[in-house]
CSV table of C-alpha atoms in Angstrom, one decimal:
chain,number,residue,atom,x,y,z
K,1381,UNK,CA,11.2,-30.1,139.9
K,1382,UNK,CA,10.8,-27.8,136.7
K,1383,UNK,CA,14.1,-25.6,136.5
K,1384,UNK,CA,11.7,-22.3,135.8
K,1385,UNK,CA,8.0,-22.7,137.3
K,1386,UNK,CA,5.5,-20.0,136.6
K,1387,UNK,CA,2.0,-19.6,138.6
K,1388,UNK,CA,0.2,-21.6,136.9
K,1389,UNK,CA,-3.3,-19.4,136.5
K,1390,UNK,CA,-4.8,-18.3,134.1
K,1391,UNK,CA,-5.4,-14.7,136.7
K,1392,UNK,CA,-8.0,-12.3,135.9
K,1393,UNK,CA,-7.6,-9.1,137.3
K,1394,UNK,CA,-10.1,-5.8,136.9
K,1395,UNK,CA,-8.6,-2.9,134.6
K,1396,UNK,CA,-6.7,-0.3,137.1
K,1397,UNK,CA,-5.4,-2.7,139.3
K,1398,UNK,CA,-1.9,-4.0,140.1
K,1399,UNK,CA,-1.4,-7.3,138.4
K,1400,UNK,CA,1.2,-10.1,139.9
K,1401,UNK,CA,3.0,-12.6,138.1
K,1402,UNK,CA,5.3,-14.8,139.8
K,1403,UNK,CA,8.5,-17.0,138.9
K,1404,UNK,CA,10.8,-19.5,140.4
K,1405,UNK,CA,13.9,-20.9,139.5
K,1406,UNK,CA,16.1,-24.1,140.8
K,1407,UNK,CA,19.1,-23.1,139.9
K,1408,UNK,CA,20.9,-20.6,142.3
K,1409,UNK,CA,23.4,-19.6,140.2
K,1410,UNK,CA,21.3,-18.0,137.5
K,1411,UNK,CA,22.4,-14.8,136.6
K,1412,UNK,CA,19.8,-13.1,134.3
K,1413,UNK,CA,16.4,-13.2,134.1
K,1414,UNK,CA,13.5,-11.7,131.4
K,1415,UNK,CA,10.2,-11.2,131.2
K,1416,UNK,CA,8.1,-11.7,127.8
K,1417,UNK,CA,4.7,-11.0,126.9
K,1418,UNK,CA,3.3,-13.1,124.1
K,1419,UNK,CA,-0.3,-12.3,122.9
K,1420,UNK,CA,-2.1,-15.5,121.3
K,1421,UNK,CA,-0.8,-17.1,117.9
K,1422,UNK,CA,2.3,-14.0,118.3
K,1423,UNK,CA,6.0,-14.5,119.7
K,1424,UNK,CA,7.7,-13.5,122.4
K,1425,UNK,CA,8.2,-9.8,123.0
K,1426,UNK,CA,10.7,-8.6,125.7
K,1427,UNK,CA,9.2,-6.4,128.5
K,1428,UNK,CA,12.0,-6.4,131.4
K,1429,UNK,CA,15.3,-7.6,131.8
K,1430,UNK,CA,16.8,-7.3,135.5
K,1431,UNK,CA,19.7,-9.0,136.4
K,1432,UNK,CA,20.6,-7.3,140.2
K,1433,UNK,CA,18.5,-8.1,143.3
K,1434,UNK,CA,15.8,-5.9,144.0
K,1435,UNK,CA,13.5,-3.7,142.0
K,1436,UNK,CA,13.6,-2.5,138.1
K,1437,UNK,CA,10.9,-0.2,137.0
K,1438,UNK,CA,10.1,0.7,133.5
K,1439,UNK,CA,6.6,2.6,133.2
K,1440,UNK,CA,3.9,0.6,134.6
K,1441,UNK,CA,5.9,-2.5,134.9
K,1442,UNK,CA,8.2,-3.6,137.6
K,1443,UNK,CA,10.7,-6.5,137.9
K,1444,UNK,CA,11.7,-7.9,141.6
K,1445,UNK,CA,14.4,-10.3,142.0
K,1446,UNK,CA,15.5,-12.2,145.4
K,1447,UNK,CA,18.2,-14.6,144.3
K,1448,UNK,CA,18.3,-15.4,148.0
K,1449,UNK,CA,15.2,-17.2,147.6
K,1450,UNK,CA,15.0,-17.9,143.9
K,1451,UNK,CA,12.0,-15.7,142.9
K,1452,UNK,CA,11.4,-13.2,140.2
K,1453,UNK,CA,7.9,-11.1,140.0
K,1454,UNK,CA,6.7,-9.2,137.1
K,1455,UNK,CA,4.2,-6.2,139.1
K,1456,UNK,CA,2.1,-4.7,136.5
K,1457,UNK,CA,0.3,-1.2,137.6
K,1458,UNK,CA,-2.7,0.3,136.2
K,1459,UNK,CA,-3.4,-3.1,134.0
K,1460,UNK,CA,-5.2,-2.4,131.1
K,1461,UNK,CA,-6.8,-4.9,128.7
K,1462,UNK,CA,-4.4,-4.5,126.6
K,1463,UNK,CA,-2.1,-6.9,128.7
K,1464,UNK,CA,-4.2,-9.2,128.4
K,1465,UNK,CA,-1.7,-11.7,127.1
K,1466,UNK,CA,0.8,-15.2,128.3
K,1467,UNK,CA,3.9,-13.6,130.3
K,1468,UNK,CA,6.6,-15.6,130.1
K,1469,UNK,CA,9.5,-16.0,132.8
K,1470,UNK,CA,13.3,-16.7,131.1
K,1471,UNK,CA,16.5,-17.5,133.5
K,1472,UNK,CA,19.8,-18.1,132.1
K,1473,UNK,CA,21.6,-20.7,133.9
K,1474,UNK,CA,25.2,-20.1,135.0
K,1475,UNK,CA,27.9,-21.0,133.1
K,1476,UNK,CA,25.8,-21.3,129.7
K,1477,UNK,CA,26.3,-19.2,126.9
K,1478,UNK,CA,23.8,-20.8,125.1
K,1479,UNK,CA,20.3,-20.7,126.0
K,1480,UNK,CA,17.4,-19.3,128.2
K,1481,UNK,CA,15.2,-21.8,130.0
K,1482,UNK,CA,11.8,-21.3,130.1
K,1483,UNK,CA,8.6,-21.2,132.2
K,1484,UNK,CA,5.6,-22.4,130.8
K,1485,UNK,CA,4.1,-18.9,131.0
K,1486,UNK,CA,1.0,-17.2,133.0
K,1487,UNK,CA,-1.9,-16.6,130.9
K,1488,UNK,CA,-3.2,-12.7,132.5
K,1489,UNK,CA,-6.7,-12.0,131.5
K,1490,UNK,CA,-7.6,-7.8,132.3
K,1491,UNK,CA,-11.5,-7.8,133.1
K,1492,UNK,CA,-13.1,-3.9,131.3
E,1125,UNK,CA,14.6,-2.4,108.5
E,1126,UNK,CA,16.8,-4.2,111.2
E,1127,UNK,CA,15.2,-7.8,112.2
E,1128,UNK,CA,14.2,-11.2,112.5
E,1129,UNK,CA,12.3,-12.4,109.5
E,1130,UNK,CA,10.9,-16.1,109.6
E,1131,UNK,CA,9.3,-18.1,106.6
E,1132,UNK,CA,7.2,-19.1,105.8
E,1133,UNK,CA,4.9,-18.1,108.0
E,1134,UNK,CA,2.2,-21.2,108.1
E,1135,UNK,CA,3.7,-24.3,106.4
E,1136,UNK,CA,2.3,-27.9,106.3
E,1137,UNK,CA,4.1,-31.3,105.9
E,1138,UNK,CA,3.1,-34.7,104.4
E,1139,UNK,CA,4.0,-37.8,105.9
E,1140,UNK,CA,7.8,-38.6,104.9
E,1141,UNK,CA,8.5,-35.5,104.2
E,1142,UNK,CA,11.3,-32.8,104.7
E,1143,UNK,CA,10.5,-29.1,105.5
E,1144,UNK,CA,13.1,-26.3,106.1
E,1145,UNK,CA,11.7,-23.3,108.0
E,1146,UNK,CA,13.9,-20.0,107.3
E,1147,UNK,CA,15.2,-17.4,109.5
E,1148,UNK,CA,17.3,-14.9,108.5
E,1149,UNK,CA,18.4,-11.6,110.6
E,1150,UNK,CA,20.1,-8.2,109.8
E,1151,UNK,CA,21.3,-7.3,113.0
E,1152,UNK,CA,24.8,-8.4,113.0
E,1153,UNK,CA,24.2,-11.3,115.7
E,1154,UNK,CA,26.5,-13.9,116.7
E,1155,UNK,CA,24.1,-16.2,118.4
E,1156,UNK,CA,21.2,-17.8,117.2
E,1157,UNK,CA,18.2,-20.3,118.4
E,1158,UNK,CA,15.6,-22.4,117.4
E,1159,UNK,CA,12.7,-22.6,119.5
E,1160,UNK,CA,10.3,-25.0,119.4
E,1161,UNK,CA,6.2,-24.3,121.5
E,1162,UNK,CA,3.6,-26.5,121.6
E,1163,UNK,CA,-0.3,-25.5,122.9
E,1164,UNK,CA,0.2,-23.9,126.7
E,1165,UNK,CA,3.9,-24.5,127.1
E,1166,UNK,CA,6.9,-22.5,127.3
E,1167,UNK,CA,9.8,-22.8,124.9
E,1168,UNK,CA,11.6,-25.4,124.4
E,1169,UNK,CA,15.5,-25.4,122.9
E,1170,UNK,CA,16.1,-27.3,119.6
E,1171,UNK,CA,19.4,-25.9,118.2
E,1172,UNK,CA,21.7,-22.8,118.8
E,1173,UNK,CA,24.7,-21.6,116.8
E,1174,UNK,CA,27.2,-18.9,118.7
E,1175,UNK,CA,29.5,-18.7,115.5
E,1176,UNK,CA,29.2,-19.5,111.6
E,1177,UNK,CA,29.7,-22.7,110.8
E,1178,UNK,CA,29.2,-24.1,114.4
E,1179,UNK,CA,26.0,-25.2,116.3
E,1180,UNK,CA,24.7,-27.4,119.0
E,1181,UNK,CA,22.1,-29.1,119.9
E,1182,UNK,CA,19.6,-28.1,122.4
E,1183,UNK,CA,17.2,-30.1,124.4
E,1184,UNK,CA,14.9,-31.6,122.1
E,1185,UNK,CA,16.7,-31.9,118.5
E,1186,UNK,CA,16.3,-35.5,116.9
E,1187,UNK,CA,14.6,-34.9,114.1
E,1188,UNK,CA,16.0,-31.6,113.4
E,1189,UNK,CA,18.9,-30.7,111.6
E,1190,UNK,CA,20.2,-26.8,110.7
E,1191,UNK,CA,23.2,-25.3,109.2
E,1192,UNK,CA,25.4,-21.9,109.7
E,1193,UNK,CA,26.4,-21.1,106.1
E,1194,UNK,CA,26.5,-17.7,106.7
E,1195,UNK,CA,26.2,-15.1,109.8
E,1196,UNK,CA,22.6,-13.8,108.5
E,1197,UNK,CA,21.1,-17.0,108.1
E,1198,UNK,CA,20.6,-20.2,110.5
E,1199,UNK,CA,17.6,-22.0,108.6
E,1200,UNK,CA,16.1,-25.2,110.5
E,1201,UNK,CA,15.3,-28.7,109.0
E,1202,UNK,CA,12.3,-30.5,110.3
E,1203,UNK,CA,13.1,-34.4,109.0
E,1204,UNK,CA,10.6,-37.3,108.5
E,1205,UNK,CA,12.0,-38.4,111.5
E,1206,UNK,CA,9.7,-36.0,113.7
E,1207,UNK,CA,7.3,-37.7,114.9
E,1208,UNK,CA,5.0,-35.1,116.0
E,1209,UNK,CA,6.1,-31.6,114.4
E,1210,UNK,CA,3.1,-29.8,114.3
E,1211,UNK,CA,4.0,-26.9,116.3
E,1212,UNK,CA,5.1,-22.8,116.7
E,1213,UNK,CA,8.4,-22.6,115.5
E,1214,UNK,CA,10.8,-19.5,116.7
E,1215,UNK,CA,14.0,-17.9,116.0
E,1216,UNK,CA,15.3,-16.1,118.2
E,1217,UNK,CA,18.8,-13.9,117.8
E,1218,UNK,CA,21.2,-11.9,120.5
E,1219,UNK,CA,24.7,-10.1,120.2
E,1220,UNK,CA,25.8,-11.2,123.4
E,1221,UNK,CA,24.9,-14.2,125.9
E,1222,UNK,CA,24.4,-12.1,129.0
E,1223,UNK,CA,21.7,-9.6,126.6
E,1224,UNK,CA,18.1,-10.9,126.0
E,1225,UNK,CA,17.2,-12.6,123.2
E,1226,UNK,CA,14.7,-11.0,120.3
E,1227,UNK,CA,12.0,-13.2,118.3
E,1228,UNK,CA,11.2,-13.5,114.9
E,1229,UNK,CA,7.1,-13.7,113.9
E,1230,UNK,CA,7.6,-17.4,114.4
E,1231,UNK,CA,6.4,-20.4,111.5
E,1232,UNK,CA,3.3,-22.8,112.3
E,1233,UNK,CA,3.9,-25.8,111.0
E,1234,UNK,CA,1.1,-28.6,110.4
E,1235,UNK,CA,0.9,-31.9,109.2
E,1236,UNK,CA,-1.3,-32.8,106.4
């Protein structure tokens, strides 16, 4: 089993509508976990951060975390075309200073 | 201007050769990482360094080599021994383990 597992799409969704990007994780102790969005032949740029169960909302996007059952989402209101882009789901492990582990990423296409 | 800077930016290798890739920061970060993407994956870890003059390797680093000379700078050896290097190269920098981390533009290395 992958330690981070993102769905695999790619998911098209029409512009106004809520887009859903979902991440799980193997490793219960994980205490943080990010969100990236990485437009093609760019890097990584951070969009959320949430480290506390439940919901973090910062303008159109909101994080959801349920450590109980290993899952981070990534809800994305009003897409736009814009977001069209790879979304990438991070986890640090516990106990490891050193690195984020990562999914292999969601490609979200935005239909005009 | 406070950042990541990667260079080159595109960079090819011949056969047998040695290639450095640079990254160099201004933000006063302890921690740095070398990232490694191939086509449709996430990243993968190559190297980190927490503290000048130390590092450690990550998951994928024979073939690699990098040094910690100096807190700014953490540059990343690709040796004849890589096999298969052509790939998306990226730094990546944080002040503090539990914060996320922030991405330079990235190199593209290719073999010739």
């Amino acid at each position: 089993q992958k330690e981070v597992e993102q769905n695999s799409g790619p998911l098209s969704v029409p512009e106004g509508a809520i887009a859903s990007l979902n991440c799980t994780y193997s490793d219960r102790g994980s205490q943080s976990f990010f969100w990236y969005r990485q437009y093609s032949g760019k890097s990584p740029e951070l969009i959320m951060f949430i480290y506390s169960n439940g919901d973090k909302e910062d303008g159109r996007f909101t994080a959801q975390l349920n450590k109980a059952s290993q899952y981070v989402s990534l809800l994305i209101r009003d897409s736009q075309p814009s977001d069209s882009a790879t979304y990438l789901c991070a986890v640090k492990p516990p106990g490891s200073a050193r690195q984020l582990t990562f999914g292999s990423g969601t490609q979200l296409t935005v239909l005009p | 201007d406070g950042g990541i800077t990667q260079s080159p930016k595109y960079l090819f290798r011949k056969e047998g050769q040695n290639v450095t890739l640079s990254c160099e920061q201004n933000l006063n970060h302890d921690a740095m990482y070398w990232y490694r993407q191939d086509p449709g994956q996430g990243l993968r870890l190559i190297y980190y360094s927490q503290i000048v003059n130390d590092f450690q390797k990550g998951d994928i680093a024979e073939g690699y080599s990098v040094s910690r000379e100096k807190k700014e700078s953490f540059p990343l050896t690709v040796t004849s021994a890589q096999k298969n290097p052509t790939a998306f190269y990226l730094c990546a920098t944080t002040g503090d383990s539990n914060q996320p981390q922030h991405f330079g533009d990235g190199t593209r290395l290719s073999i010739l």
